[in-house]
PDB file of C-alpha atoms in Angstrom:
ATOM      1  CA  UNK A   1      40.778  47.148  49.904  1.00 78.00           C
ATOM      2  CA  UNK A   2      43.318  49.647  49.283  1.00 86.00           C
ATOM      3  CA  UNK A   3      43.400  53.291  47.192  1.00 86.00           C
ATOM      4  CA  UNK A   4      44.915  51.736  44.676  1.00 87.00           C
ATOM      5  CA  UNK A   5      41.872  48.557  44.245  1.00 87.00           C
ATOM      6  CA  UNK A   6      39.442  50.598  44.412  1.00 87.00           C
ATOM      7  CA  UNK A   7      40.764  52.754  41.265  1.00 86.00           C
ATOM      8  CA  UNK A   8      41.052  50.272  39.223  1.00 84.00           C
ATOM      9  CA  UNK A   9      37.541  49.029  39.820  1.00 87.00           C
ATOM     10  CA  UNK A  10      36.065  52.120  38.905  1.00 85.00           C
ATOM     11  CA  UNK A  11      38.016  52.391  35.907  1.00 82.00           C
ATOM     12  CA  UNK A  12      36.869  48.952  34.810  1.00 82.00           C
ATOM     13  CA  UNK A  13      32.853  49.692  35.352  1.00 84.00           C
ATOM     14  CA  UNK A  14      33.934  53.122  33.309  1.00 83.00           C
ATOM     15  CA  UNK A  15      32.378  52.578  29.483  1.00 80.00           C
ATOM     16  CA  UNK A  16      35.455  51.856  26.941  1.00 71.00           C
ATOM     17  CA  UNK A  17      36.562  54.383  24.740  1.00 68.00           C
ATOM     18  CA  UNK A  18      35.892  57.851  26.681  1.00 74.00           C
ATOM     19  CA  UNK A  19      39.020  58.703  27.466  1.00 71.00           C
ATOM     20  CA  UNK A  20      42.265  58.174  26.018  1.00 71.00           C
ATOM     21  CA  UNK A  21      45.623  56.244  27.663  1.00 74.00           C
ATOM     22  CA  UNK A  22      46.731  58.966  29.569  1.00 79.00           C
ATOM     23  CA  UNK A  23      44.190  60.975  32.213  1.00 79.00           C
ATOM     24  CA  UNK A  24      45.905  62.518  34.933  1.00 84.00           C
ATOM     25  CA  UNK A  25      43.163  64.729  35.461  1.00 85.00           C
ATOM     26  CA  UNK A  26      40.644  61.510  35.599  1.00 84.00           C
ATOM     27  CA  UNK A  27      43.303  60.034  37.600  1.00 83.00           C
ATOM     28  CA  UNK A  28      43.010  62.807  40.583  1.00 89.00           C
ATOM     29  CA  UNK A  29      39.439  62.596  40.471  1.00 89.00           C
ATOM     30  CA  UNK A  30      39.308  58.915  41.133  1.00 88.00           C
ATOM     31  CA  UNK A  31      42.013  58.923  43.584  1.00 90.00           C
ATOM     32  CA  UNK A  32      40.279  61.007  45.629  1.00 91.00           C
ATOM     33  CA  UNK A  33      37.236  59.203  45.373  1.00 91.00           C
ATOM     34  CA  UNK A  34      39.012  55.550  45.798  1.00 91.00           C
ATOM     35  CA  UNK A  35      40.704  57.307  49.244  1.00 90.00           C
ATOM     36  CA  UNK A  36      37.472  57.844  50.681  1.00 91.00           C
ATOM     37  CA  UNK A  37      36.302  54.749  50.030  1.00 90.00           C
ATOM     38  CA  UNK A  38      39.485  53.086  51.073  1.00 90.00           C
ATOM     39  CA  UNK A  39      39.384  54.646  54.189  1.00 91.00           C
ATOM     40  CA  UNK A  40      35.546  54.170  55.246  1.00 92.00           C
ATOM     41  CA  UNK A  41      36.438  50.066  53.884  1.00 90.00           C
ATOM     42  CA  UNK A  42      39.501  50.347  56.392  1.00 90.00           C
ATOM     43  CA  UNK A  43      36.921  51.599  59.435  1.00 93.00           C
ATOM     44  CA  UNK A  44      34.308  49.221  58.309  1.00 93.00           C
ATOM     45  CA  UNK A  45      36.951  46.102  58.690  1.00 93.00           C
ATOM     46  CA  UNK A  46      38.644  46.929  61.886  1.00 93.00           C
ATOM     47  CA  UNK A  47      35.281  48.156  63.756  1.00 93.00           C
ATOM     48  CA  UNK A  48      34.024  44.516  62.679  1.00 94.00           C
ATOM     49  CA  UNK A  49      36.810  42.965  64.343  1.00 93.00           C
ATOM     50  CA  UNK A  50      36.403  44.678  67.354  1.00 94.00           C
ATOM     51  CA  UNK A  51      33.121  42.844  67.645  1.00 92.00           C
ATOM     52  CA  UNK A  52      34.273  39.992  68.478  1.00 92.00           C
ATOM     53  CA  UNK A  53      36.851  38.926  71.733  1.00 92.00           C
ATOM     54  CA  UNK A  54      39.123  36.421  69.371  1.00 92.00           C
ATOM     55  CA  UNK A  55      40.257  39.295  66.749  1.00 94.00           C
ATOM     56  CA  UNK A  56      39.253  42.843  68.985  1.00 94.00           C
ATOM     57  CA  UNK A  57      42.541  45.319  69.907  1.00 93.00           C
ATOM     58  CA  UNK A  58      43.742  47.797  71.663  1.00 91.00           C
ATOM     59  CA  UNK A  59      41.175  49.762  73.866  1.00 92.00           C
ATOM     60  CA  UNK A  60      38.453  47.465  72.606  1.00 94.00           C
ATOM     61  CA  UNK A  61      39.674  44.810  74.855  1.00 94.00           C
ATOM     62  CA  UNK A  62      39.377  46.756  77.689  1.00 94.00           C
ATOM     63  CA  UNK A  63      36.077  47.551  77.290  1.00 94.00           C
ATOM     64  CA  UNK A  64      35.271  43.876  76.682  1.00 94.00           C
ATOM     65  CA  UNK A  65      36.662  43.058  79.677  1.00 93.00           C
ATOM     66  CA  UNK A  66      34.805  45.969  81.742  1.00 93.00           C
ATOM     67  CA  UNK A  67      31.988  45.150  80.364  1.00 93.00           C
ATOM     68  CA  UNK A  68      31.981  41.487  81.312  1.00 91.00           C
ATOM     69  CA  UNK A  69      33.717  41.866  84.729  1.00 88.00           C
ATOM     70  CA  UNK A  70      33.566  45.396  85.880  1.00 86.00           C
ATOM     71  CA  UNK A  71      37.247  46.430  87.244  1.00 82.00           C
ATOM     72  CA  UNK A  72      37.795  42.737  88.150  1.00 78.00           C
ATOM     73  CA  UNK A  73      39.897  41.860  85.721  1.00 85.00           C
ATOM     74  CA  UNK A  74      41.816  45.234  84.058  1.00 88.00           C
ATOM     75  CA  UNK A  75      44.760  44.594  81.608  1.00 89.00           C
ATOM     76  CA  UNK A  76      48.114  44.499  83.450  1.00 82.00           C
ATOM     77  CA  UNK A  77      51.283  47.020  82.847  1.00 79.00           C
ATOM     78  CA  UNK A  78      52.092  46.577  78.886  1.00 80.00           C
ATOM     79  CA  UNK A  79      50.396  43.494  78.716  1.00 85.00           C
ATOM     80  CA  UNK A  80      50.107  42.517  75.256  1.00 89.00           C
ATOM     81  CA  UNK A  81      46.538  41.799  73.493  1.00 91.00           C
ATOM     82  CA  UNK A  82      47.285  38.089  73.030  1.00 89.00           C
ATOM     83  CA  UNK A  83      47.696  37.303  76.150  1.00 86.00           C
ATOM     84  CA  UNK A  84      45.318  39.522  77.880  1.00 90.00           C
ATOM     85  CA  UNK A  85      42.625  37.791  75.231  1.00 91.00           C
ATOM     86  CA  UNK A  86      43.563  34.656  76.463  1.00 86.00           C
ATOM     87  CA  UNK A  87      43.311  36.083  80.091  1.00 86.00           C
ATOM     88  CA  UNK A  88      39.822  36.892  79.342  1.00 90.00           C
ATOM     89  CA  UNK A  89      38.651  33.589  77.645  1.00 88.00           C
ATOM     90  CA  UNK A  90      39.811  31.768  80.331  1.00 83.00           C
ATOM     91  CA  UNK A  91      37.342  34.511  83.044  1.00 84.00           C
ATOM     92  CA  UNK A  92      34.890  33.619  80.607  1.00 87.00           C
ATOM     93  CA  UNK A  93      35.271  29.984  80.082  1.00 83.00           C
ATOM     94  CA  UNK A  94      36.376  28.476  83.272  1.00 81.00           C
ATOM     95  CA  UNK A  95      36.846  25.271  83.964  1.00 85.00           C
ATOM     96  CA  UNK A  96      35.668  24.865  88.044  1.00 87.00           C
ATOM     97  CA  UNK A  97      36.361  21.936  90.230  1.00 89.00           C
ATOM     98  CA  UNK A  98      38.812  19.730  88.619  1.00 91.00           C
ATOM     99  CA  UNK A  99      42.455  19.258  88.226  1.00 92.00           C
ATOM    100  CA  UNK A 100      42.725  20.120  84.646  1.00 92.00           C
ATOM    101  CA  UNK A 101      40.731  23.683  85.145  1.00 91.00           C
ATOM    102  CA  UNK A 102      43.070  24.342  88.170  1.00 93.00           C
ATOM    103  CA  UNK A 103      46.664  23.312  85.665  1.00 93.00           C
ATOM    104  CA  UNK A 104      44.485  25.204  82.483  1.00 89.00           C
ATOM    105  CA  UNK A 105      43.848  28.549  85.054  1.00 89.00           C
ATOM    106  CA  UNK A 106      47.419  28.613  86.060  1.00 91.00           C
ATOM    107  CA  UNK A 107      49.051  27.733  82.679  1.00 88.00           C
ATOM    108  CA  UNK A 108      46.869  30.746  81.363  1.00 83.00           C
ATOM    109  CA  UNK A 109      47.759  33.744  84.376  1.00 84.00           C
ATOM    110  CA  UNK A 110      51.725  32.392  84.471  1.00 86.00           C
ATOM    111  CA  UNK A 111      52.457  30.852  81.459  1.00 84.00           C
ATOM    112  CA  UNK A 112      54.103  27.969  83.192  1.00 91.00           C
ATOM    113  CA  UNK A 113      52.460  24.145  83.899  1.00 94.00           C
ATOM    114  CA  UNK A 114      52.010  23.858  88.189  1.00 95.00           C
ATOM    115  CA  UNK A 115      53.157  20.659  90.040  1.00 94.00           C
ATOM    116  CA  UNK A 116      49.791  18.854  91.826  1.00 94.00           C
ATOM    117  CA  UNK A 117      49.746  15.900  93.727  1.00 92.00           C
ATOM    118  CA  UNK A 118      46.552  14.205  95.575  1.00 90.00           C
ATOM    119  CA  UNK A 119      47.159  12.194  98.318  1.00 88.00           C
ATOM    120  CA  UNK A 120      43.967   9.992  97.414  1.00 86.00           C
ATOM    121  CA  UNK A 121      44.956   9.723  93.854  1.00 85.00           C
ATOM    122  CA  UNK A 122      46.821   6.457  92.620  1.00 80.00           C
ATOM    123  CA  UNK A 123      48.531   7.987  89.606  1.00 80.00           C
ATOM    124  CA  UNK A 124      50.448  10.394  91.887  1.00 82.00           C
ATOM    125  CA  UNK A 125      50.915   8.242  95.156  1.00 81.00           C
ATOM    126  CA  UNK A 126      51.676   5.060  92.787  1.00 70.00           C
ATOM    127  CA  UNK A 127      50.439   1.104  93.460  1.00 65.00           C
ATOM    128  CA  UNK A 128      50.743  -1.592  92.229  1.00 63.00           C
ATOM    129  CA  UNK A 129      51.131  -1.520  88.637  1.00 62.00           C
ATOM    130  CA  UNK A 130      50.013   1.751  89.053  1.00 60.00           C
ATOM    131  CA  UNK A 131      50.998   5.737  89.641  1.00 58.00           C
ATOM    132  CA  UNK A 132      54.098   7.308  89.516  1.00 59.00           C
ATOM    133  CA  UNK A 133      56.319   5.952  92.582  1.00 60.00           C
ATOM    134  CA  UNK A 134      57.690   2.970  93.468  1.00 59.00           C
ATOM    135  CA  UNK A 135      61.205   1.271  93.348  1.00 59.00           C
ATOM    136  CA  UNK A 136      63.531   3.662  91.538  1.00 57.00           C
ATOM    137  CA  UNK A 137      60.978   6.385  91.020  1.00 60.00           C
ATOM    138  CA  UNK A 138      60.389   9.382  93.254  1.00 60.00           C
ATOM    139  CA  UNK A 139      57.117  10.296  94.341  1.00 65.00           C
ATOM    140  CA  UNK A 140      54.991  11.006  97.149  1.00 74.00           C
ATOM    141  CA  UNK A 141      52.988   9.105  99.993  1.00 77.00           C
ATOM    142  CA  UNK A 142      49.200   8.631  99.368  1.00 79.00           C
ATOM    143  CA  UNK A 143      46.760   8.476 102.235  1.00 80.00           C
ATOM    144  CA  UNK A 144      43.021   7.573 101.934  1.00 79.00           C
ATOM    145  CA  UNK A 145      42.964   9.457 105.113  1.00 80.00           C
ATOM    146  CA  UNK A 146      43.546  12.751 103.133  1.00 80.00           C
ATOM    147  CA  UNK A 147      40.224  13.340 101.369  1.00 84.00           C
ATOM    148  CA  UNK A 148      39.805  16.050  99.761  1.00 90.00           C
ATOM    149  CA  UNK A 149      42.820  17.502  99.429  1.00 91.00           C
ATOM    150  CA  UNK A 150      45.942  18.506  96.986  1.00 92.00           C
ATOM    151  CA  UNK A 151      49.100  19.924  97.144  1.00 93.00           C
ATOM    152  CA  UNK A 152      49.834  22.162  94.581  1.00 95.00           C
ATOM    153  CA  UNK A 153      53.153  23.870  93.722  1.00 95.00           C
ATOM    154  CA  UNK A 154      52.808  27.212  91.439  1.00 95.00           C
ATOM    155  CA  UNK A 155      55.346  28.843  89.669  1.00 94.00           C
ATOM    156  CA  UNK A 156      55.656  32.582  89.101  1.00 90.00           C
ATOM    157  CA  UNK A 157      55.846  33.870  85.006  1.00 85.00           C
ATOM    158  CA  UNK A 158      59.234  33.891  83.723  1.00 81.00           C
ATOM    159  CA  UNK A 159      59.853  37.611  82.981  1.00 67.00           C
ATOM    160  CA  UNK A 160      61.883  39.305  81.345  1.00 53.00           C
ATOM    161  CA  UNK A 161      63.809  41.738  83.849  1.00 58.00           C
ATOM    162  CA  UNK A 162      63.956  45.025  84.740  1.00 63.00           C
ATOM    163  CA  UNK A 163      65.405  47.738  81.922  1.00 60.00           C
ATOM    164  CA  UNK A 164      68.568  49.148  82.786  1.00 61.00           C
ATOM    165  CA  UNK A 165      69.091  47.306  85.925  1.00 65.00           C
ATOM    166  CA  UNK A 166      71.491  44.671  85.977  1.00 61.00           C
ATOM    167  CA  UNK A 167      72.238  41.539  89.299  1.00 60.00           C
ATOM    168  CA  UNK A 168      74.825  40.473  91.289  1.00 61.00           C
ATOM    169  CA  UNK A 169      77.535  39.031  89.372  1.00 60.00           C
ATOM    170  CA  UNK A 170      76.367  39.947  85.418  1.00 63.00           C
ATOM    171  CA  UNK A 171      79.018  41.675  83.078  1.00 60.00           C
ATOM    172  CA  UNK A 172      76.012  44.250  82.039  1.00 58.00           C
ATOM    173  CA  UNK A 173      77.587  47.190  84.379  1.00 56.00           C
ATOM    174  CA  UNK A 174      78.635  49.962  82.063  1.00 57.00           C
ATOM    175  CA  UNK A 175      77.965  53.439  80.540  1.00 56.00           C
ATOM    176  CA  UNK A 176      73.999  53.184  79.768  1.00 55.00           C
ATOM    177  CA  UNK A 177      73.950  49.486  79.842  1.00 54.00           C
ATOM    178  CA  UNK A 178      72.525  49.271  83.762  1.00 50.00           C
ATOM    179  CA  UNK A 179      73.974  49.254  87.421  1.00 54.00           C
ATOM    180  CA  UNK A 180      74.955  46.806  89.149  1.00 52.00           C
ATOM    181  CA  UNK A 181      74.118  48.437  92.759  1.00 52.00           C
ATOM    182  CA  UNK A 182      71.425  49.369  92.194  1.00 61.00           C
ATOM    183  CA  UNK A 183      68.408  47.835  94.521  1.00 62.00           C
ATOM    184  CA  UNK A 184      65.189  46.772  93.095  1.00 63.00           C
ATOM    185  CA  UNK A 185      62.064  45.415  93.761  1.00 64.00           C
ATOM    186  CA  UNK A 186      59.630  43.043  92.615  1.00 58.00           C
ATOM    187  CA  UNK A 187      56.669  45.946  92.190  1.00 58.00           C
ATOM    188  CA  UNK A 188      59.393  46.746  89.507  1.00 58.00           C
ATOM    189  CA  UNK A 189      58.743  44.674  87.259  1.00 58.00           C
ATOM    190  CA  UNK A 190      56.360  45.553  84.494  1.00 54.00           C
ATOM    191  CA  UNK A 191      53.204  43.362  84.255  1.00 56.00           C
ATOM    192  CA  UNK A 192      54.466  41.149  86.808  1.00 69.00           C
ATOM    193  CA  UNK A 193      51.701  38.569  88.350  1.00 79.00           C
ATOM    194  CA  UNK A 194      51.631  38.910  91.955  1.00 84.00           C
ATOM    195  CA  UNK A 195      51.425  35.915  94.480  1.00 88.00           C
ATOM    196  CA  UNK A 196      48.253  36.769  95.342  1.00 88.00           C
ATOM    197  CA  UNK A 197      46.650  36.611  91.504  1.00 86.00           C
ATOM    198  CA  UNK A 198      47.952  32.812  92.315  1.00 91.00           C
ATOM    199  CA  UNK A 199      46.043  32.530  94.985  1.00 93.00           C
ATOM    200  CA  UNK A 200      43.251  34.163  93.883  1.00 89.00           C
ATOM    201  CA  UNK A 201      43.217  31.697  90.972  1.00 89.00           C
ATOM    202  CA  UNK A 202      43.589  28.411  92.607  1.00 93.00           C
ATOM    203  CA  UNK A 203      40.663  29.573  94.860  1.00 91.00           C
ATOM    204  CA  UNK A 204      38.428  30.669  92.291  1.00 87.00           C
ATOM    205  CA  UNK A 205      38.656  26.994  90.482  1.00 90.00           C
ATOM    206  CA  UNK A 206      38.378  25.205  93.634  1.00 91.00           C
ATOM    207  CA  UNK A 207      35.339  22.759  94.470  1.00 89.00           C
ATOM    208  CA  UNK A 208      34.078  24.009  97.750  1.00 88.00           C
ATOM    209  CA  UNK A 209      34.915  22.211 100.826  1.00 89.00           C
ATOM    210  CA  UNK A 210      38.080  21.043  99.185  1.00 91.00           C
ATOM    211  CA  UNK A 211      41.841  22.113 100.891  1.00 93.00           C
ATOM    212  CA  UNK A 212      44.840  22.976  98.096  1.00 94.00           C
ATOM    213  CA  UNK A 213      47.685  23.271  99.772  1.00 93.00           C
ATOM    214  CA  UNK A 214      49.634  25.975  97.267  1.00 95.00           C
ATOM    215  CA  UNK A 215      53.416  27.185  97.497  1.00 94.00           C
ATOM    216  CA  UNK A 216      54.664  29.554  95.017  1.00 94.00           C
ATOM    217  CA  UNK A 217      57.899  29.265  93.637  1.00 92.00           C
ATOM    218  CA  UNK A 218      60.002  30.918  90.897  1.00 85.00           C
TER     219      UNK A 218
END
């Protein structure tokens, strides 16, 4: 509630008649006394939410997620809370040993849907009346030869640059606008998911004794 609420409430449980239209000096006292009380409310609401992983902020995150997984899973370079909540859901959560947990794990550490096929699998090898290849329609070769096995293509996040650096070829060279000779790296790029947090996700979701063939692409 704010300062302002919690005047008007007192005023209201205040017995009629005591004091006339105009009270600045009431007015002080209750404004002072509706600030403290605004303030503790304020504390009260926001420590509540930090209680909980779908609504806690900031630092409180952090903690969650030290608490849960020790240094195994820290927040990345100005990662946001949204998506390091949803990073930590899916730790939490995970769904192990299917094809859907191993597109859901991805989806949630790049932000971008991975291309599997299974070589045992009629909806990606096609048939008849069946899968997605045939006359006309690309696809891959199936083998019931191949058990146990996918091929999985991954795609790095989409970010959003580096500041002030500009590539080959863009108009962005200019007084305080970037370089365009300037070298960079990828460790430059802020919050950036590496190639091997891929592959340290598609072999935590894995079934054992399985192969997944993974190449990363941007």
């Amino acid at each position: 509630m704010t300062q302002q609420e919690f005047v008007d409430r007192i005023k209201a449980l205040l017995p009629g008649g005591w004091f006339r239209e105009q009270t600045p000096t009431l007015d002080g006292v209750l404004n002072g006394i509706a600030w403290a009380l605004s303030a503790a409310h304020t504390l009260t609401e926001y420590a509540r939410q930090q209680c909980r992983i779908r609504t806690a902020t900031d630092g409180f995150l952090d903690l969650i997620a030290l608490d849960y997984f020790g240094g195994a899973l820290p927040r990345r370079l100005l990662e946001p809370d949204a998506t390091y909540r949803a990073r930590i859901l899916a730790a939490l959560f995970p769904e192990k040993g299917t094809r859907r947990g191993l597109v859901r794990t991805l989806e949630v550490l790049t932000g971008r849907t991975p291309w599997v096929f299974e070589p045992r699998r009629p909806a990606d090898t096609g048939g008849y009346r069946a899968g997605g290849a045939g006359y006309g329609a690309g696809g891959g070769y199936g083998s019931v030869e191949s058990d146990f096995q996918a091929f999985v293509v991954a795609y790095r996040p989409i970010g959003q640059g580096i500041p002030l650096l500009g590539g080959y070829r863009s108009s962005v060279g200019g007084y305080g606008v970037g370089s365009q000779l300037s070298y960079a790296s990828l460790s430059q790029v802020q919050g950036a998911v590496t190639d091997a947090d891929i592959y340290a996700a598609v072999d935590g979701v894995k079934p054992a004794g399985t192969t997944v063939w993974t190449r990363i692409e941007s």
